[in-house]
Amino acid sequence: AADVARIGLLWSWAIARTGGPWLGGPRFSAVDAFYAPVAFRFREYGLEAPGTADYAAQLLEHPAVGKWHSLAKADVRRIACYEELPDH
């Protein structure tokens, strides 16, 4: 919970500081791409940092993130040890 809250603070601070709508200002940039996996995890685990739902949704809807996600899903290569859940 503390890590989720911290990410929320970082995202909110960056958007407020730069004027948004992206973390670095008016244009999607590498810093947004860096946080795309975090936004995916938030969605998959049903997490939400206070005040960040709009940013996370916007990030996941960006065409570059959508293309990256589609390419990843289409990749047939797998690492076996990451495809199975642990027994414990």
Coordinates of C-alpha atoms in Angstrom, one line a residue:
A1 CA 0.0 0.0 0.0
A2 CA 2.9 2.4 0.8
D3 CA 4.5 1.8 -2.6
V4 CA 1.2 2.4 -4.4
A5 CA 0.7 5.6 -2.4
R6 CA 4.2 6.7 -3.2
I7 CA 3.7 6.2 -7.0
G8 CA 0.5 8.2 -6.7
L9 CA 2.4 11.0 -5.0
L10 CA 5.1 10.9 -7.7
W11 CA 2.6 10.9 -10.6
S12 CA 0.4 13.7 -9.0
W13 CA 3.5 15.8 -8.3
A14 CA 4.9 15.5 -11.8
I15 CA 1.6 16.3 -13.5
A16 CA 1.1 19.3 -11.2
R17 CA 4.6 20.5 -11.7
T18 CA 4.7 20.2 -15.5
G19 CA 1.0 21.0 -16.2
G20 CA 0.5 17.6 -17.6
P21 CA -1.3 15.8 -19.0
W22 CA 1.8 13.6 -19.1
L23 CA 4.4 13.3 -16.4
G24 CA 6.8 15.4 -18.4
G25 CA 4.3 17.9 -19.6
P26 CA 2.2 18.2 -22.8
R27 CA 3.8 15.3 -24.7
F28 CA 4.1 11.6 -24.1
S29 CA 7.7 10.8 -23.3
A30 CA 10.1 8.1 -22.0
V31 CA 9.1 8.8 -18.4
D32 CA 5.5 7.8 -19.3
A33 CA 6.7 4.7 -21.1
F34 CA 8.7 3.8 -18.1
Y35 CA 5.6 3.8 -15.9
A36 CA 3.4 1.8 -18.4
P37 CA 4.2 -1.5 -16.7
V38 CA 3.2 0.0 -13.4
A39 CA -0.1 1.1 -14.9
F40 CA -0.7 -2.4 -16.2
R41 CA 0.0 -3.9 -12.8
F42 CA -2.4 -1.4 -11.2
R43 CA -5.1 -2.5 -13.6
E44 CA -4.4 -6.2 -13.3
Y45 CA -4.3 -6.2 -9.5
G46 CA -7.2 -3.7 -9.1
L47 CA -5.0 -1.1 -7.4
E48 CA -5.4 2.7 -7.6
A49 CA -3.2 5.4 -6.2
P50 CA -5.3 8.3 -5.0
G51 CA -5.9 10.8 -7.8
T52 CA -4.2 8.8 -10.5
A53 CA -7.0 6.9 -12.2
D54 CA -7.2 9.3 -15.1
Y55 CA -3.5 9.3 -15.8
A56 CA -3.3 5.5 -15.6
A57 CA -6.2 5.1 -18.0
Q58 CA -4.8 7.7 -20.4
L59 CA -1.4 6.0 -20.3
L60 CA -2.9 2.5 -21.1
E61 CA -4.9 4.0 -24.0
H62 CA -1.9 5.7 -25.6
P63 CA -1.2 4.2 -29.1
A64 CA 2.4 3.5 -28.3
V65 CA 1.5 1.6 -25.2
G66 CA -1.2 -0.3 -27.0
K67 CA 1.2 -1.3 -29.8
W68 CA 3.7 -2.5 -27.2
H69 CA 1.1 -4.5 -25.4
S70 CA -0.2 -6.1 -28.6
L71 CA 3.3 -7.0 -29.7
A72 CA 4.0 -8.6 -26.3
K73 CA 0.8 -10.6 -26.4
A74 CA 1.7 -11.9 -29.9
D75 CA 5.2 -13.0 -28.9
V76 CA 5.2 -16.8 -28.7
R77 CA 8.5 -17.0 -26.8
R78 CA 8.0 -17.9 -23.2
I79 CA 10.3 -18.5 -20.2
A80 CA 8.9 -21.6 -18.6
C81 CA 9.6 -20.8 -15.0
Y82 CA 7.5 -17.6 -15.3
E83 CA 4.5 -19.4 -16.8
E84 CA 3.7 -21.5 -13.7
L85 CA 2.5 -20.4 -10.4
P86 CA 4.5 -21.4 -7.3
D87 CA 3.1 -24.2 -5.2
H88 CA 3.1 -22.2 -2.0

